[in-house]
PDB file of C-alpha atoms and ligand atoms in Angstrom:
ATOM      1  CA  MET A 143     283.300  72.896 109.866  1.00 97.00           C
ATOM      2  CA  LYS A 144     282.226  73.788 113.433  1.00 98.00           C
ATOM      3  CA  MET A 145     281.735  70.560 115.419  1.00 98.00           C
ATOM      4  CA  LEU A 146     279.409  69.984 118.388  1.00 98.00           C
ATOM      5  CA  SER A 147     280.602  67.416 120.961  1.00 98.00           C
ATOM      6  CA  PHE A 148     278.556  65.272 123.338  1.00 98.00           C
ATOM      7  CA  ASP A 149     279.212  62.945 126.260  1.00 98.00           C
ATOM      8  CA  THR A 150     277.503  59.551 126.248  1.00 97.00           C
ATOM      9  CA  ASN A 151     276.563  59.293 129.924  1.00 96.00           C
ATOM     10  CA  GLY A 152     273.133  60.945 129.556  1.00 94.00           C
ATOM     11  CA  PRO A 153     269.751  59.249 128.925  1.00 95.00           C
ATOM     12  CA  PHE A 154     269.923  56.205 126.628  1.00 96.00           C
ATOM     13  CA  GLN A 155     267.425  57.832 124.265  1.00 96.00           C
ATOM     14  CA  ASP A 156     269.995  60.532 123.359  1.00 97.00           C
ATOM     15  CA  ASN A 157     272.675  57.953 122.501  1.00 98.00           C
ATOM     16  CA  TYR A 158     270.098  55.934 120.578  1.00 97.00           C
ATOM     17  CA  LYS A 159     269.282  58.955 118.390  1.00 98.00           C
ATOM     18  CA  PHE A 160     272.989  59.397 117.590  1.00 98.00           C
ATOM     19  CA  LEU A 161     273.242  55.708 116.638  1.00 98.00           C
ATOM     20  CA  ILE A 162     270.203  55.682 114.344  1.00 98.00           C
ATOM     21  CA  GLY A 163     271.021  59.095 112.864  1.00 98.00           C
ATOM     22  CA  SER A 164     274.643  58.206 112.114  1.00 98.00           C
ATOM     23  CA  ILE A 165     274.694  54.553 111.074  1.00 98.00           C
ATOM     24  CA  LEU A 166     272.961  54.983 107.726  1.00 98.00           C
ATOM     25  CA  PRO A 167     271.466  53.421 105.738  1.00 96.00           C
ATOM     26  CA  ARG A 168     270.929  50.333 107.868  1.00 98.00           C
ATOM     27  CA  PRO A 169     270.099  46.970 106.309  1.00 98.00           C
ATOM     28  CA  ILE A 170     267.097  45.192 107.776  1.00 98.00           C
ATOM     29  CA  ALA A 171     266.864  41.591 108.959  1.00 98.00           C
ATOM     30  CA  VAL A 172     263.350  40.279 109.378  1.00 98.00           C
ATOM     31  CA  VAL A 173     263.998  37.623 112.012  1.00 98.00           C
ATOM     32  CA  SER A 174     261.550  34.773 112.437  1.00 98.00           C
ATOM     33  CA  THR A 175     261.595  32.432 115.420  1.00 98.00           C
ATOM     34  CA  VAL A 176     259.301  29.913 117.086  1.00 97.00           C
ATOM     35  CA  ASN A 177     257.596  30.732 120.397  1.00 95.00           C
ATOM     36  CA  LYS A 178     257.462  28.250 123.308  1.00 93.00           C
ATOM     37  CA  ASP A 179     253.920  27.208 122.312  1.00 93.00           C
ATOM     38  CA  GLY A 180     254.974  26.539 118.706  1.00 95.00           C
ATOM     39  CA  THR A 181     253.489  29.740 117.239  1.00 95.00           C
ATOM     40  CA  ASN A 182     255.511  31.992 114.924  1.00 96.00           C
ATOM     41  CA  ASN A 183     257.250  35.222 115.887  1.00 96.00           C
ATOM     42  CA  VAL A 184     258.599  37.732 113.359  1.00 97.00           C
ATOM     43  CA  ALA A 185     260.287  41.123 113.897  1.00 97.00           C
ATOM     44  CA  PRO A 186     262.597  43.454 111.937  1.00 98.00           C
ATOM     45  CA  PHE A 187     266.066  44.432 113.219  1.00 98.00           C
ATOM     46  CA  SER A 188     268.192  47.111 111.565  1.00 98.00           C
ATOM     47  CA  PHE A 189     271.183  46.772 113.883  1.00 98.00           C
ATOM     48  CA  PHE A 190     272.251  43.963 111.578  1.00 98.00           C
ATOM     49  CA  THR A 191     275.376  42.953 109.681  1.00 98.00           C
ATOM     50  CA  GLY A 192     277.436  40.169 108.125  1.00 98.00           C
ATOM     51  CA  ILE A 193     280.359  38.929 110.256  1.00 98.00           C
ATOM     52  CA  SER A 194     282.123  36.029 108.565  1.00 98.00           C
ATOM     53  CA  ALA A 195     282.063  34.264 105.195  1.00 98.00           C
ATOM     54  CA  SER A 196     283.558  30.937 106.326  1.00 98.00           C
ATOM     55  CA  PRO A 197     281.810  29.883 108.471  1.00 98.00           C
ATOM     56  CA  MET A 198     279.009  32.116 107.199  1.00 98.00           C
ATOM     57  CA  ILE A 199     277.921  34.223 110.195  1.00 98.00           C
ATOM     58  CA  VAL A 200     275.455  37.103 110.542  1.00 99.00           C
ATOM     59  CA  ALA A 201     274.706  39.223 113.628  1.00 98.00           C
ATOM     60  CA  PHE A 202     271.838  41.392 114.780  1.00 98.00           C
ATOM     61  CA  CYS A 203     271.173  43.355 117.953  1.00 98.00           C
ATOM     62  CA  PRO A 204     267.936  43.340 119.950  1.00 98.00           C
ATOM     63  CA  LEU A 205     267.802  46.069 122.610  1.00 98.00           C
ATOM     64  CA  ILE A 206     266.020  45.656 125.948  1.00 97.00           C
ATOM     65  CA  ARG A 207     262.497  46.964 125.277  1.00 94.00           C
ATOM     66  CA  SER A 208     262.252  50.577 126.438  1.00 90.00           C
ATOM     67  CA  SER A 209     258.496  50.331 127.184  1.00 89.00           C
ATOM     68  CA  THR A 210     258.785  47.375 129.606  1.00 91.00           C
ATOM     69  CA  GLY A 211     262.486  47.013 130.473  1.00 92.00           C
ATOM     70  CA  LYS A 212     262.175  43.364 129.357  1.00 95.00           C
ATOM     71  CA  GLU A 213     263.978  41.278 126.772  1.00 96.00           C
ATOM     72  CA  LYS A 214     262.308  41.071 123.357  1.00 96.00           C
ATOM     73  CA  ASP A 215     260.615  37.854 122.244  1.00 95.00           C
ATOM     74  CA  THR A 216     263.126  37.209 119.440  1.00 97.00           C
ATOM     75  CA  PRO A 217     266.237  36.775 121.668  1.00 98.00           C
ATOM     76  CA  LEU A 218     264.209  34.768 124.212  1.00 97.00           C
ATOM     77  CA  ASN A 219     263.103  32.352 121.499  1.00 97.00           C
ATOM     78  CA  ILE A 220     266.551  32.052 119.928  1.00 98.00           C
ATOM     79  CA  LYS A 221     268.243  31.262 123.249  1.00 98.00           C
ATOM     80  CA  GLU A 222     265.608  28.619 123.905  1.00 97.00           C
ATOM     81  CA  GLN A 223     265.194  27.076 120.455  1.00 97.00           C
ATOM     82  CA  GLY A 224     268.637  27.718 118.916  1.00 98.00           C
ATOM     83  CA  GLU A 225     267.377  28.630 115.445  1.00 98.00           C
ATOM     84  CA  PHE A 226     266.167  31.606 113.424  1.00 98.00           C
ATOM     85  CA  VAL A 227     265.601  32.769 109.864  1.00 98.00           C
ATOM     86  CA  VAL A 228     266.654  36.136 108.415  1.00 98.00           C
ATOM     87  CA  SER A 229     264.444  37.298 105.537  1.00 98.00           C
ATOM     88  CA  PHE A 230     265.592  40.369 103.597  1.00 98.00           C
ATOM     89  CA  VAL A 231     263.453  43.390 102.793  1.00 98.00           C
ATOM     90  CA  SER A 232     262.620  44.724  99.322  1.00 98.00           C
ATOM     91  CA  GLU A 233     260.689  47.947  98.801  1.00 97.00           C
ATOM     92  CA  GLU A 234     257.605  45.959  97.761  1.00 97.00           C
ATOM     93  CA  ILE A 235     257.063  44.551 101.287  1.00 97.00           C
ATOM     94  CA  VAL A 236     258.075  47.554 103.389  1.00 97.00           C
ATOM     95  CA  ASP A 237     254.573  48.221 104.819  1.00 97.00           C
ATOM     96  CA  LYS A 238     254.128  44.628 105.948  1.00 97.00           C
ATOM     97  CA  VAL A 239     257.606  44.569 107.502  1.00 97.00           C
ATOM     98  CA  ASN A 240     256.778  47.752 109.393  1.00 97.00           C
ATOM     99  CA  ASP A 241     253.561  46.112 110.638  1.00 95.00           C
ATOM    100  CA  CYS A 242     255.424  43.076 111.939  1.00 94.00           C
ATOM    101  CA  SER A 243     257.434  45.337 114.306  1.00 93.00           C
ATOM    102  CA  THR A 244     254.243  45.874 116.339  1.00 91.00           C
ATOM    103  CA  GLU A 245     254.719  44.890 119.979  1.00 89.00           C
ATOM    104  CA  LEU A 246     252.152  42.093 120.203  1.00 88.00           C
ATOM    105  CA  PRO A 247     251.707  39.981 123.360  1.00 88.00           C
ATOM    106  CA  TYR A 248     254.002  36.916 123.486  1.00 87.00           C
ATOM    107  CA  GLY A 249     252.540  34.083 121.412  1.00 84.00           C
ATOM    108  CA  GLU A 250     250.641  36.278 118.930  1.00 87.00           C
ATOM    109  CA  ASP A 251     251.771  35.610 115.379  1.00 90.00           C
ATOM    110  CA  GLU A 252     253.168  38.678 113.546  1.00 90.00           C
ATOM    111  CA  PHE A 253     252.828  36.800 110.219  1.00 94.00           C
ATOM    112  CA  THR A 254     249.063  36.883 110.703  1.00 92.00           C
ATOM    113  CA  HIS A 255     249.116  40.470 111.977  1.00 92.00           C
ATOM    114  CA  SER A 256     251.228  41.833 109.090  1.00 93.00           C
ATOM    115  CA  GLY A 257     249.880  39.722 106.215  1.00 96.00           C
ATOM    116  CA  LEU A 258     253.338  38.266 105.476  1.00 97.00           C
ATOM    117  CA  THR A 259     253.190  34.600 104.474  1.00 97.00           C
ATOM    118  CA  PRO A 260     255.049  31.892 106.460  1.00 97.00           C
ATOM    119  CA  LEU A 261     256.990  29.417 104.325  1.00 98.00           C
ATOM    120  CA  ASP A 262     258.583  26.193 105.631  1.00 98.00           C
ATOM    121  CA  SER A 263     262.379  26.225 105.933  1.00 98.00           C
ATOM    122  CA  ASP A 264     264.535  23.302 104.748  1.00 98.00           C
ATOM    123  CA  ILE A 265     266.641  22.809 107.897  1.00 98.00           C
ATOM    124  CA  VAL A 266     265.374  24.960 110.789  1.00 98.00           C
ATOM    125  CA  LYS A 267     261.918  25.148 112.400  1.00 98.00           C
ATOM    126  CA  PRO A 268     261.269  28.920 112.105  1.00 98.00           C
ATOM    127  CA  LYS A 269     259.444  29.874 108.903  1.00 98.00           C
ATOM    128  CA  ARG A 270     260.803  32.014 106.071  1.00 98.00           C
ATOM    129  CA  VAL A 271     258.931  35.070 104.819  1.00 98.00           C
ATOM    130  CA  ALA A 272     257.558  33.882 101.476  1.00 98.00           C
ATOM    131  CA  GLU A 273     257.417  37.418 100.005  1.00 98.00           C
ATOM    132  CA  SER A 274     261.124  38.013 100.760  1.00 98.00           C
ATOM    133  CA  LYS A 275     263.505  37.560  97.794  1.00 98.00           C
ATOM    134  CA  ILE A 276     266.434  36.375  99.967  1.00 98.00           C
ATOM    135  CA  GLN A 277     266.219  34.218 103.090  1.00 98.00           C
ATOM    136  CA  PHE A 278     268.956  32.781 105.344  1.00 99.00           C
ATOM    137  CA  GLU A 279     268.283  29.820 107.617  1.00 98.00           C
ATOM    138  CA  CYS A 280     270.465  30.219 110.751  1.00 99.00           C
ATOM    139  CA  LYS A 281     271.655  28.170 113.701  1.00 98.00           C
ATOM    140  CA  PHE A 282     272.305  30.219 116.869  1.00 98.00           C
ATOM    141  CA  ARG A 283     276.019  30.685 117.693  1.00 98.00           C
ATOM    142  CA  ASP A 284     276.726  33.471 120.228  1.00 98.00           C
ATOM    143  CA  PHE A 285     274.956  35.730 122.674  1.00 98.00           C
ATOM    144  CA  LEU A 286     276.451  38.893 124.197  1.00 98.00           C
ATOM    145  CA  SER A 287     274.628  41.272 126.520  1.00 98.00           C
ATOM    146  CA  TYR A 288     275.558  44.812 127.510  1.00 98.00           C
ATOM    147  CA  GLY A 289     273.153  45.125 130.452  1.00 96.00           C
ATOM    148  CA  ASP A 290     269.614  44.624 131.712  1.00 95.00           C
ATOM    149  CA  GLY A 291     268.255  48.171 131.584  1.00 93.00           C
ATOM    150  CA  PRO A 292     266.110  49.764 128.847  1.00 93.00           C
ATOM    151  CA  GLY A 293     268.181  50.523 125.764  1.00 93.00           C
ATOM    152  CA  ALA A 294     270.890  47.960 126.620  1.00 97.00           C
ATOM    153  CA  GLY A 295     271.907  46.009 123.564  1.00 98.00           C
ATOM    154  CA  GLN A 296     272.538  42.351 122.876  1.00 98.00           C
ATOM    155  CA  ILE A 297     274.399  40.688 120.043  1.00 98.00           C
ATOM    156  CA  ILE A 298     273.070  37.473 118.553  1.00 98.00           C
ATOM    157  CA  THR A 299     275.102  35.706 115.926  1.00 98.00           C
ATOM    158  CA  GLY A 300     273.970  32.802 113.805  1.00 98.00           C
ATOM    159  CA  GLU A 301     275.594  30.480 111.313  1.00 98.00           C
ATOM    160  CA  VAL A 302     273.821  30.513 107.973  1.00 99.00           C
ATOM    161  CA  VAL A 303     273.142  26.886 107.095  1.00 98.00           C
ATOM    162  CA  LYS A 304     270.968  27.449 104.025  1.00 98.00           C
ATOM    163  CA  ILE A 305     270.515  30.360 101.609  1.00 98.00           C
ATOM    164  CA  HIS A 306     267.428  30.891  99.464  1.00 98.00           C
ATOM    165  CA  VAL A 307     267.500  33.474  96.633  1.00 98.00           C
ATOM    166  CA  ALA A 308     264.727  34.246  94.138  1.00 98.00           C
ATOM    167  CA  GLU A 309     265.830  32.932  90.752  1.00 98.00           C
ATOM    168  CA  GLU A 310     265.144  36.287  89.056  1.00 97.00           C
ATOM    169  CA  LEU A 311     267.850  38.015  91.184  1.00 96.00           C
ATOM    170  CA  TYR A 312     270.578  35.453  90.793  1.00 98.00           C
ATOM    171  CA  GLU A 313     272.975  36.136  87.927  1.00 97.00           C
ATOM    172  CA  SER A 314     276.238  34.158  87.531  1.00 94.00           C
ATOM    173  CA  GLY A 315     276.770  33.717  91.265  1.00 95.00           C
ATOM    174  CA  ARG A 316     275.775  37.291  92.184  1.00 97.00           C
ATOM    175  CA  ILE A 317     272.691  39.040  93.437  1.00 98.00           C
ATOM    176  CA  ASN A 318     271.446  41.812  91.142  1.00 97.00           C
ATOM    177  CA  THR A 319     270.869  44.834  93.415  1.00 97.00           C
ATOM    178  CA  GLU A 320     268.339  46.521  91.121  1.00 96.00           C
ATOM    179  CA  LYS A 321     266.200  43.403  90.951  1.00 97.00           C
ATOM    180  CA  PHE A 322     266.541  42.835  94.706  1.00 98.00           C
ATOM    181  CA  ASN A 323     265.420  46.475  95.264  1.00 98.00           C
ATOM    182  CA  PRO A 324     266.395  46.493  98.944  1.00 98.00           C
ATOM    183  CA  ILE A 325     265.239  49.182 101.324  1.00 98.00           C
ATOM    184  CA  GLY A 326     267.185  50.400 104.352  1.00 97.00           C
ATOM    185  CA  ARG A 327     266.213  51.928 107.660  1.00 98.00           C
ATOM    186  CA  GLY A 328     266.926  55.567 108.495  1.00 97.00           C
ATOM    187  CA  ALA A 329     266.436  57.684 111.630  1.00 98.00           C
ATOM    188  CA  GLY A 330     262.978  58.125 113.180  1.00 96.00           C
ATOM    189  CA  ASN A 331     260.358  57.009 110.678  1.00 97.00           C
ATOM    190  CA  ASP A 332     262.717  57.229 107.689  1.00 98.00           C
ATOM    191  CA  TRP A 333     263.308  54.351 105.299  1.00 98.00           C
ATOM    192  CA  ILE A 334     265.925  54.623 102.529  1.00 98.00           C
ATOM    193  CA  LYS A 335     265.408  53.406  98.970  1.00 97.00           C
ATOM    194  CA  CYS A 336     268.397  51.979  97.107  1.00 95.00           C
ATOM    195  CA  THR A 337     267.360  53.072  93.622  1.00 94.00           C
ATOM    196  CA  ASP A 338     270.188  55.549  93.001  1.00 95.00           C
ATOM    197  CA  LEU A 339     273.353  53.478  92.657  1.00 95.00           C
ATOM    198  CA  ILE A 340     276.784  54.830  91.720  1.00 95.00           C
ATOM    199  CA  GLN A 341     279.798  52.751  90.682  1.00 95.00           C
ATOM    200  CA  LEU A 342     283.370  53.419  91.792  1.00 95.00           C
ATOM    201  CA  GLU A 343     286.249  51.235  90.720  1.00 93.00           C
ATOM    202  CA  ARG A 344     288.176  50.026  93.768  1.00 88.00           C
ATOM    203  CA  LYS A 345     291.792  51.213  93.631  1.00 86.00           C
ATOM    204  CA  MET A 346     294.388  48.569  94.379  1.00 80.00           C
ATOM    205  CA  LYS A 347     297.818  49.522  95.745  1.00 77.00           C
ATOM    206  CA  ALA A 348     299.483  48.841  92.387  1.00 73.00           C
ATOM    207  CA  GLN A 349     297.206  51.354  90.630  1.00 73.00           C
ATOM    208  CA  ILE A 350     297.915  54.090  93.205  1.00 71.00           C
ATOM    209  CA  GLN A 351     301.682  53.614  92.841  1.00 67.00           C
ATOM    210  CA  LYS A 352     301.619  54.072  89.051  1.00 62.00           C
TER     211      LYS A 352
HETATM  212  C1  LIG B 432     262.757  48.656 110.394  1.00 61.75           C
HETATM  213  C2  LIG B 432     262.845  48.378 111.861  1.00 61.75           C
HETATM  214  C3  LIG B 432     264.049  48.055 112.418  1.00 61.75           C
HETATM  215  C4  LIG B 432     264.164  47.741 113.778  1.00 61.75           C
HETATM  216  N1  LIG B 432     265.386  47.440 114.291  1.00 61.75           N
HETATM  217  C5  LIG B 432     265.518  47.087 115.593  1.00 61.75           C
HETATM  218  C6  LIG B 432     266.786  46.731 116.130  1.00 61.75           C
HETATM  219  O1  LIG B 432     267.822  46.706 115.446  1.00 61.75           O
HETATM  220  N2  LIG B 432     266.835  46.371 117.435  1.00 61.75           N
HETATM  221  C7  LIG B 432     265.723  46.337 118.228  1.00 61.75           C
HETATM  222  O2  LIG B 432     265.813  45.982 119.412  1.00 61.75           O
HETATM  223  N3  LIG B 432     264.506  46.656 117.737  1.00 61.75           N
HETATM  224  C8  LIG B 432     264.367  47.025 116.443  1.00 61.75           C
HETATM  225  N4  LIG B 432     263.134  47.348 115.935  1.00 61.75           N
HETATM  226  C9  LIG B 432     261.952  47.197 116.799  1.00 61.75           C
HETATM  227  C10 LIG B 432     261.497  45.723 116.894  1.00 61.75           C
HETATM  228  O3  LIG B 432     261.168  45.217 115.613  1.00 61.75           O
HETATM  229  C11 LIG B 432     260.276  45.638 117.822  1.00 61.75           C
HETATM  230  O4  LIG B 432     260.680  45.991 119.131  1.00 61.75           O
HETATM  231  C12 LIG B 432     259.603  44.282 117.833  1.00 61.75           C
HETATM  232  O5  LIG B 432     258.389  44.399 118.553  1.00 61.75           O
HETATM  233  C13 LIG B 432     260.429  43.192 118.511  1.00 61.75           C
HETATM  234  O6  LIG B 432     259.668  42.019 118.429  1.00 61.75           O
HETATM  235  P1  LIG B 432     259.861  40.745 119.332  1.00 61.75           P
HETATM  236  O7  LIG B 432     259.507  41.129 120.755  1.00 61.75           O
HETATM  237  O8  LIG B 432     258.910  39.778 118.732  1.00 61.75           O
HETATM  238  O9  LIG B 432     261.289  40.309 119.230  1.00 61.75           O
HETATM  239  C14 LIG B 432     262.999  47.732 114.593  1.00 61.75           C
HETATM  240  C15 LIG B 432     261.766  48.092 114.029  1.00 61.75           C
HETATM  241  C16 LIG B 432     261.677  48.424 112.678  1.00 61.75           C
HETATM  242  C17 LIG B 432     260.367  48.799 112.074  1.00 61.75           C
END
């Protein structure tokens, strides 16, 4: 295989394309927060992962907005209010989730814009996405920043203090992937369906040594 090699000190857009073209498929967190004036804010983030099971911690990464060089509304709200909700994305709601990534002026409600329905949370103030089959209520834990310029990333972690799962997905303590029907983010305008699962038995050391 002939390999091409690149340095990473060029324009941030080039590095960004390597990130989104390589880290695939990416799970999507639809993060809801409350604005200063009490209105709702919702936006999807695909730089998103689980970090810890006990305590239960998730992380996602807002980048400084390339169009304005400013911080996004989601991290601003979380640092101020200390709470957020992650709602997960099934194929059925992909269009509405895409719509809620629109860069609306601060204070305009992306629930209203996208047609997603706000649902009260049990513990935190930000609303859950009612159409989402899995929702995590989170309390803000950590903030890391890698710079102030366009394309610079931040890490926000939150402790999950309440989990909500649609009854139809929940089978003997597990989430049924087919019923969840998650969709992932790809490069550019790509989204990735998870309808083609394969199963591989995990090999333990004892099996390999046989
Ligand atoms: C599926 C999807 C995934 C996205 N993932 C990210 C991400 O990981 N980080 C990021 O900064 N922006 C991401 N965006 C763009 C944000 O959703 C967009 O900038 C949004 O306007 C931010 O809203 P806010 O200012 O209310 O926080 C993504 C957009 C889509 C459609």
